[in-house]
Short mmCIF file of C-alpha atoms and ligand atoms in Angstrom, two decimals:
data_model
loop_
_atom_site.label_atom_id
_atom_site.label_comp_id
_atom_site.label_asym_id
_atom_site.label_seq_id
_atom_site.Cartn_x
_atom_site.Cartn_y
_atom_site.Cartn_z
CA UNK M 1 213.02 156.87 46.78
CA UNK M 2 210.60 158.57 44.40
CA UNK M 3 210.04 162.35 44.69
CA UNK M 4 206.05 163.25 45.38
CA UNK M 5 206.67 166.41 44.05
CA UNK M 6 209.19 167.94 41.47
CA UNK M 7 208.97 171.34 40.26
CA UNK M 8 211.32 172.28 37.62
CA UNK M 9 212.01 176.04 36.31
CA UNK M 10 209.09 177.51 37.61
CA UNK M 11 208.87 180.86 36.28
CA UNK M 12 205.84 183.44 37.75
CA UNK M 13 205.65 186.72 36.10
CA UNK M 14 202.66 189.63 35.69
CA UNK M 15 200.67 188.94 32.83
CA UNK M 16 200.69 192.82 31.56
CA UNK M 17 204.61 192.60 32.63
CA UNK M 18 205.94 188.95 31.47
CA UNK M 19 209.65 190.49 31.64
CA UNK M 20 209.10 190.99 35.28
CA UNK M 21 209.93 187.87 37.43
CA UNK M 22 208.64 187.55 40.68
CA UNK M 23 209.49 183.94 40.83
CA UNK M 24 212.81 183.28 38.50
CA UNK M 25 213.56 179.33 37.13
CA UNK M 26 212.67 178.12 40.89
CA UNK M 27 213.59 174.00 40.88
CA UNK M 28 213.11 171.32 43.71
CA UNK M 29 212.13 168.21 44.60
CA UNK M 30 209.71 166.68 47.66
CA UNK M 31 210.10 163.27 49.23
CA UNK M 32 207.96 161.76 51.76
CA UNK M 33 208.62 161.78 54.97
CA UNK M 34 210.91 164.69 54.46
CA UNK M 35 210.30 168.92 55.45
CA UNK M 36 211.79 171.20 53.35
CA UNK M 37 211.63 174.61 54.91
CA UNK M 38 211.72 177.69 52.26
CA UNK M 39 212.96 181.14 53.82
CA UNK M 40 213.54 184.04 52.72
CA UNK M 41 212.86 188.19 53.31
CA UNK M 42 209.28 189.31 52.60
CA UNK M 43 208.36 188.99 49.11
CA UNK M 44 210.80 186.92 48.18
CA UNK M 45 208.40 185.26 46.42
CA UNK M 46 207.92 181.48 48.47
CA UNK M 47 203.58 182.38 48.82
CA UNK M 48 203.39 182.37 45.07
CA UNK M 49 205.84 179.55 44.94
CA UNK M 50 203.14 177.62 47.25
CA UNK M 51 200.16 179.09 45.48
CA UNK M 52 201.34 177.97 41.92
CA UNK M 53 201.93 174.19 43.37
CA UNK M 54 197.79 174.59 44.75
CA UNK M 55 196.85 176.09 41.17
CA UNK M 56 195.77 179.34 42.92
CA UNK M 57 198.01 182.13 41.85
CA UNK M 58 196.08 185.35 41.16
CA UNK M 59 194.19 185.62 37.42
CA UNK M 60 196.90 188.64 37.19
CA UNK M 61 199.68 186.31 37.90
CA UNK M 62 200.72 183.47 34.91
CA UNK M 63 203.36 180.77 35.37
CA UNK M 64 205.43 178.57 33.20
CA UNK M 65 207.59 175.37 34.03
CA UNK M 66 206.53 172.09 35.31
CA UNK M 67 205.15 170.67 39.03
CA UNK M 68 204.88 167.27 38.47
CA UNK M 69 203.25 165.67 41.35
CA UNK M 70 203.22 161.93 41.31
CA UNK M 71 204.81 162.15 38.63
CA UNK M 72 201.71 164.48 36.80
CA UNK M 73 202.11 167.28 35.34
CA UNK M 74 199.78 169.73 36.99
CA UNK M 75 200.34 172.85 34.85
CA UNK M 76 198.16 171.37 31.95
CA UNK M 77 195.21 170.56 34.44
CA UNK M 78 191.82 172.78 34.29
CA UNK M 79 190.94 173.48 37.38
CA UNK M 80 188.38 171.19 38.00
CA UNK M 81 190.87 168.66 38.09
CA UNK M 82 192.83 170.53 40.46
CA UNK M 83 190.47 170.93 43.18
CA UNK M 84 190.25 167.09 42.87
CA UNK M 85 193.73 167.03 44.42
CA UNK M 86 193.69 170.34 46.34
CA UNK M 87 192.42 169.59 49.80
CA UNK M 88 192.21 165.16 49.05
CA UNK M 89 196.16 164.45 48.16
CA UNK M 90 197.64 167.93 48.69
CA UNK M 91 196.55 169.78 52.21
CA UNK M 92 197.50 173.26 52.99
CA UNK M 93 197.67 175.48 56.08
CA UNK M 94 198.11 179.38 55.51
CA UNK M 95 198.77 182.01 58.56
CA UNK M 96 195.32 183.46 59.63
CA UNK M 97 193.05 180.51 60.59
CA UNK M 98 189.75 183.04 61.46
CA UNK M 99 189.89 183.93 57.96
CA UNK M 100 189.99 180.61 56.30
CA UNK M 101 187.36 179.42 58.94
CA UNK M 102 183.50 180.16 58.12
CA UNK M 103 182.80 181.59 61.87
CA UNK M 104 179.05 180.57 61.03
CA UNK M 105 179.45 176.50 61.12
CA UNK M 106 181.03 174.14 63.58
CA UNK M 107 184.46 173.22 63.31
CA UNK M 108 183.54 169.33 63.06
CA UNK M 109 181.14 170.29 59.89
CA UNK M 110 184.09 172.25 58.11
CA UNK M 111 186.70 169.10 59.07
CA UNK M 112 183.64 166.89 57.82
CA UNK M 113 183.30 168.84 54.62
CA UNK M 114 186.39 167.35 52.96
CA UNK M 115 185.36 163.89 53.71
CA UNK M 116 182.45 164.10 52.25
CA UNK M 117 183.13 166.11 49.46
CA UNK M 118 186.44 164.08 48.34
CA UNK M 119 185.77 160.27 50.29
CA UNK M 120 181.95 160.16 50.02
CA UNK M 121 181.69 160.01 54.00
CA UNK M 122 178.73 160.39 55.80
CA UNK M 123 176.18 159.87 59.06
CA UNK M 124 178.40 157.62 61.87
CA UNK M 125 180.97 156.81 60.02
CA UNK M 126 181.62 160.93 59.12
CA UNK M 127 181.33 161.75 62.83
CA UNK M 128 183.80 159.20 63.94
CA UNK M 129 186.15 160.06 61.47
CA UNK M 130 186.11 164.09 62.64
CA UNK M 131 186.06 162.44 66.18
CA UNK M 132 189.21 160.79 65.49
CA UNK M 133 190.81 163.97 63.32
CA UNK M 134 189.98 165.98 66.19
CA UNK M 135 192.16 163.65 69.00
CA UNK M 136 194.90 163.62 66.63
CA UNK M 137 195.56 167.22 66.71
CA UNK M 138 195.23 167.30 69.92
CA UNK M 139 191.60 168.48 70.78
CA UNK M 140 188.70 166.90 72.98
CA UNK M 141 186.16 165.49 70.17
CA UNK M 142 183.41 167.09 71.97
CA UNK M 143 184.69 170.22 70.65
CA UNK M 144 183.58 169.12 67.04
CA UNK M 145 180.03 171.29 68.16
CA UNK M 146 182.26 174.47 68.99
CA UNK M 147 182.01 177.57 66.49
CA UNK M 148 185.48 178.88 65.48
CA UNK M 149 185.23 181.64 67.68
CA UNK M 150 184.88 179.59 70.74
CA UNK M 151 188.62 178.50 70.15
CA UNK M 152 191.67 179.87 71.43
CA UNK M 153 194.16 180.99 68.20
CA UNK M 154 196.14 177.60 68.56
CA UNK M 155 192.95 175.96 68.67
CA UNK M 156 191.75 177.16 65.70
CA UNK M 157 195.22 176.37 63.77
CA UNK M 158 194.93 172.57 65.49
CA UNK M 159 191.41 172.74 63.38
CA UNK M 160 192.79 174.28 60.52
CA UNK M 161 195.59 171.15 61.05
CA UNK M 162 192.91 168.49 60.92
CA UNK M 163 190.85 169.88 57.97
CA UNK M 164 194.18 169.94 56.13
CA UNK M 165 194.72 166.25 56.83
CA UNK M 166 191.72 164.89 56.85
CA UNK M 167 191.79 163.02 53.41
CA UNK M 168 195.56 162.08 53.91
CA UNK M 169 197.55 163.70 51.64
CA UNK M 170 200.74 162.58 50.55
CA UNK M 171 201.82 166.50 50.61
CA UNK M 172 201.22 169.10 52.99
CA UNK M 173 202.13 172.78 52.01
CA UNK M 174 201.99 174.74 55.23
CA UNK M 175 202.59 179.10 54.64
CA UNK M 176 204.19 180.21 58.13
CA UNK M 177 200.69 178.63 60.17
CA UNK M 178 202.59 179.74 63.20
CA UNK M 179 203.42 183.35 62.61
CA UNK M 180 200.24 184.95 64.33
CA UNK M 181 200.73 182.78 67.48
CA UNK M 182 202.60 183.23 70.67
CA UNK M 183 205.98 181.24 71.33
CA UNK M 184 204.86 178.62 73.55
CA UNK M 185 201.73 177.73 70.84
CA UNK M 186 204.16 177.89 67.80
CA UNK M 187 206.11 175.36 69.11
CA UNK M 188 203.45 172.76 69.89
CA UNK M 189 201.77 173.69 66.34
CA UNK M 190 205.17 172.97 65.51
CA UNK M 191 205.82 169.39 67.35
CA UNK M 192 201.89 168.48 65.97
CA UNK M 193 202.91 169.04 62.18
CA UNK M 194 206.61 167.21 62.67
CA UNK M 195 204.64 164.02 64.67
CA UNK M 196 202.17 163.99 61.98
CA UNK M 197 204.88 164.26 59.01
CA UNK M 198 206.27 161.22 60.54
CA UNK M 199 203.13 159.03 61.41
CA UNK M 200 201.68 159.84 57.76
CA UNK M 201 204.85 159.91 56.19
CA UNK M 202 203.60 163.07 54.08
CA UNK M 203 206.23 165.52 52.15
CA UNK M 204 206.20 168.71 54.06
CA UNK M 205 206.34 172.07 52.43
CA UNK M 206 206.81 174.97 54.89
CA UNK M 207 207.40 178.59 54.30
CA UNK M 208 208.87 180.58 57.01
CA UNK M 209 210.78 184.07 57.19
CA UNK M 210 212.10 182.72 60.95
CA UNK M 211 215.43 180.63 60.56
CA UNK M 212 214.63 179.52 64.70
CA UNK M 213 211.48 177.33 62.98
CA UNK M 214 214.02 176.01 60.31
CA UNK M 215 216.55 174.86 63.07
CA UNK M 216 212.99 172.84 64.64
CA UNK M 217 211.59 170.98 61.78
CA UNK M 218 213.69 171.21 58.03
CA UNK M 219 215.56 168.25 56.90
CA UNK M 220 215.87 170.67 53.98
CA UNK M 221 216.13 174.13 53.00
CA UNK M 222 215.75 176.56 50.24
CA UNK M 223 216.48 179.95 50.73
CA UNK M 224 214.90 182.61 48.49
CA UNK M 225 216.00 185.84 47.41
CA UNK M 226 214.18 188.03 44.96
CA UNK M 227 212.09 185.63 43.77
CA UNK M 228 215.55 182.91 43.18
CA UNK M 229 216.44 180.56 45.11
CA UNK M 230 219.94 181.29 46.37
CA UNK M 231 220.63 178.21 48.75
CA UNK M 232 219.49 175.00 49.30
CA UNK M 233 221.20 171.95 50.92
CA UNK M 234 220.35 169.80 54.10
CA UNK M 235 219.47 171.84 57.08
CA UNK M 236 223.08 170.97 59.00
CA UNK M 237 224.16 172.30 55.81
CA UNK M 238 222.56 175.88 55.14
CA UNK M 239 222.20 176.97 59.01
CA UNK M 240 226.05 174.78 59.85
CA UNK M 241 227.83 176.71 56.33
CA UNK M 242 225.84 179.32 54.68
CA UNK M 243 227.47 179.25 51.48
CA UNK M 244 225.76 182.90 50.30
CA UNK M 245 226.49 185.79 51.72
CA UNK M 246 222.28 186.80 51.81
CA UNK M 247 221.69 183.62 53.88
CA UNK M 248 225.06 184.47 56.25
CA UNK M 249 223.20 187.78 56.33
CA UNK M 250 220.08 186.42 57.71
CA UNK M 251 221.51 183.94 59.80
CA UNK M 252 223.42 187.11 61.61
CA UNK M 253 220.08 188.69 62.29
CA UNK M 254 219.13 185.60 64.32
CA UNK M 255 218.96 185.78 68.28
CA UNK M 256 221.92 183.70 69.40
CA UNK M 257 221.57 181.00 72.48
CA UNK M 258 220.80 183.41 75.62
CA UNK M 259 218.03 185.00 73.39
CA UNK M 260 219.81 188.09 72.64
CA UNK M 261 219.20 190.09 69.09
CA UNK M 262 221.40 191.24 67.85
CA UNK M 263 219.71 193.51 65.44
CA UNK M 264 221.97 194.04 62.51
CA UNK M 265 220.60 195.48 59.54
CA UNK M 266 221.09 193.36 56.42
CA UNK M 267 224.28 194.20 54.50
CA UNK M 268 223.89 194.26 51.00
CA UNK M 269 226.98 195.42 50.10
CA UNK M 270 227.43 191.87 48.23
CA UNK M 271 224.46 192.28 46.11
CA UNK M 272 226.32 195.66 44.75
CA UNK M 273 229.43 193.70 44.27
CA UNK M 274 227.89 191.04 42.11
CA UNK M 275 225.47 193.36 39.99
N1 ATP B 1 198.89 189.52 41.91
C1 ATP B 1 200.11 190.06 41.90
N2 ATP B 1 200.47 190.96 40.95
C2 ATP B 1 201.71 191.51 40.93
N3 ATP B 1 202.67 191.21 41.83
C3 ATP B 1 202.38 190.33 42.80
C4 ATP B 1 201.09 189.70 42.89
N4 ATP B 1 201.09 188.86 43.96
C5 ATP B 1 202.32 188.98 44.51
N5 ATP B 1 203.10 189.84 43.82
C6 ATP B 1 204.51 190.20 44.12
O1 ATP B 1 205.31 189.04 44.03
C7 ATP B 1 206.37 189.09 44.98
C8 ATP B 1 206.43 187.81 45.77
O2 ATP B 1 205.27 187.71 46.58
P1 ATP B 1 205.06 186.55 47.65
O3 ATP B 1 203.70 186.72 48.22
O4 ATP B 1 205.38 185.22 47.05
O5 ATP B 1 206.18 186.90 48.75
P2 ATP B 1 206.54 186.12 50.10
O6 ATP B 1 207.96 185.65 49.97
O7 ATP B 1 205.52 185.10 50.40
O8 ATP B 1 206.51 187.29 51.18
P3 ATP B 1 205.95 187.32 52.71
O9 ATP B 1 207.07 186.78 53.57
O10 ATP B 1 205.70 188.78 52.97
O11 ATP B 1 204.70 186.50 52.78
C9 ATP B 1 206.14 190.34 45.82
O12 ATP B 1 207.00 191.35 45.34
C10 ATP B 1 204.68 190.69 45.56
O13 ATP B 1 204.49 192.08 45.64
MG1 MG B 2 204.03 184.90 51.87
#
């Protein structure tokens, strides 16, 4: 099976301080068909991690390496020929949906913006095709004439959901989309993304701090820690064995089966150890 997308030594450092690595010789590979969940504390470094794959890290920010996607390298691209694939073969989801949603036009005009922009659709055939975005995320098309702010918060993530798919991309990056919702939503945006994984057999990228949403949807996982990866293996693997004692420390922190927290501060006596 090919890999849609391998990243190999990714470094991401300030430009004024190269010798300080936020992201340190990060390497993986993405299949199709397949989630790989990365996790890790609060700037651990897995935004930048997403945001170097899109092209979009900060002017502040440079990065070395390689992300080959389809086998092309995308760190020699300009940036025109990035936004090419950003948004047509690579779709992303980030956390706040109101923010990344103009509140002044319809949702079905900002789902229909991709098409026309990267497919060249327009009139009927543009309308059906929002139509039919819209049912497979799970809202009424008639909705397609509602403003952002007519939509409840799960809603407007099950927009956010379409516009990311609508041009089919073989690779989805998703940076914890469920985070700002309640329980019961998070785990229907949750079923939508793993149905839609399946049915358009994309690669699945997902960034989440919250080792319950791991146990849900990753066939794989990478854990982070200060901007390394520590861990990685399948999921039976890194939730089953944690192998490093900074994964074994988050997995501790996680509510066990009755729901109860057990709210133990992270040890890092190990880190002290090994320094
Ligand atoms: N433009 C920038 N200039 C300097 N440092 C930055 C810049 N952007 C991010 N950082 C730093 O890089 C580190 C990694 O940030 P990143 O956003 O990837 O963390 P994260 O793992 O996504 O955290 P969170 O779970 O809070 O979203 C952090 O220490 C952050 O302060
Ligand atoms: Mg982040």
């Amino acid at each position: 099976m090919t890999d849609i997308l391998n990243i190999n030594h990714l470094v991401i450092t300030p430009k004024k301080q190269p010798e300080r690595c936020l992201v340190k010789a990060v390497s993986f590979a993405l299949r199709a068909g397949q989630t790989t969940c990365i996790v890790g504390e609060s700037g651990s470094g897995k935004s930048l991690t997403a945001l170097s794959i899109m092209g979009l890290l900060s002017e502040q920010l440079q990065a070395s390496g390689s992300i080959q996607f389809h086998g092309q390298e995308l760190m020699s691209l300009d940036n025109q020929a990035l936004q090419h694939i950003r948004g047509a073969k690579i779709g992303m989801i980030f956390q706040e949906p109101m923010t990344a949603l103009n509140p002044v036009l319809t949702v079905g005009y900002q789902i229909g913006e991709s098409l026309t922009a990267h497919l060249g659709l327009k009139g009927d055939a543009l309308r059906a095709k929002v139509a039919h975005l819209l049912e497979m995320v799970g809202i009424p098309a008639g909705r397609a004439n509602s403003y952002p702010d007519e939509l409840s918060g799960g809603q407007r993530q099950r927009v956010m959901i379409a516009m990311s798919i609508a041009c089919e991309p073989s690779l989805l990056i998703a940076d914890e989309p469920t985070t700002a919702l309640d329980v019961t939503v998070q785990a229907q945006i949750l079923k939508l993304l793993d149905e839609l994984k399946v049915r358009m057999n994309m690669a699945m990228l997902f960034i989440t701090h919250d080792f319950g949403v791991v146990a849900d949807i990753a066939d794989h996982v990478l854990v982070m820690f200060r901007g390394e990866v520590v861990e990685t293996g399948t999921k039976e693997e890194v939730l089953g064995n944690p192998k490093h004692p900074y994964t074994q420390a988050l997995l501790a922190c996680v509510p066990d089966a009755e729901g109860r927290k057990t709210l133990k501060p992270i040890d890092y006596s190990w880190l002290e150890a090994s320094a």
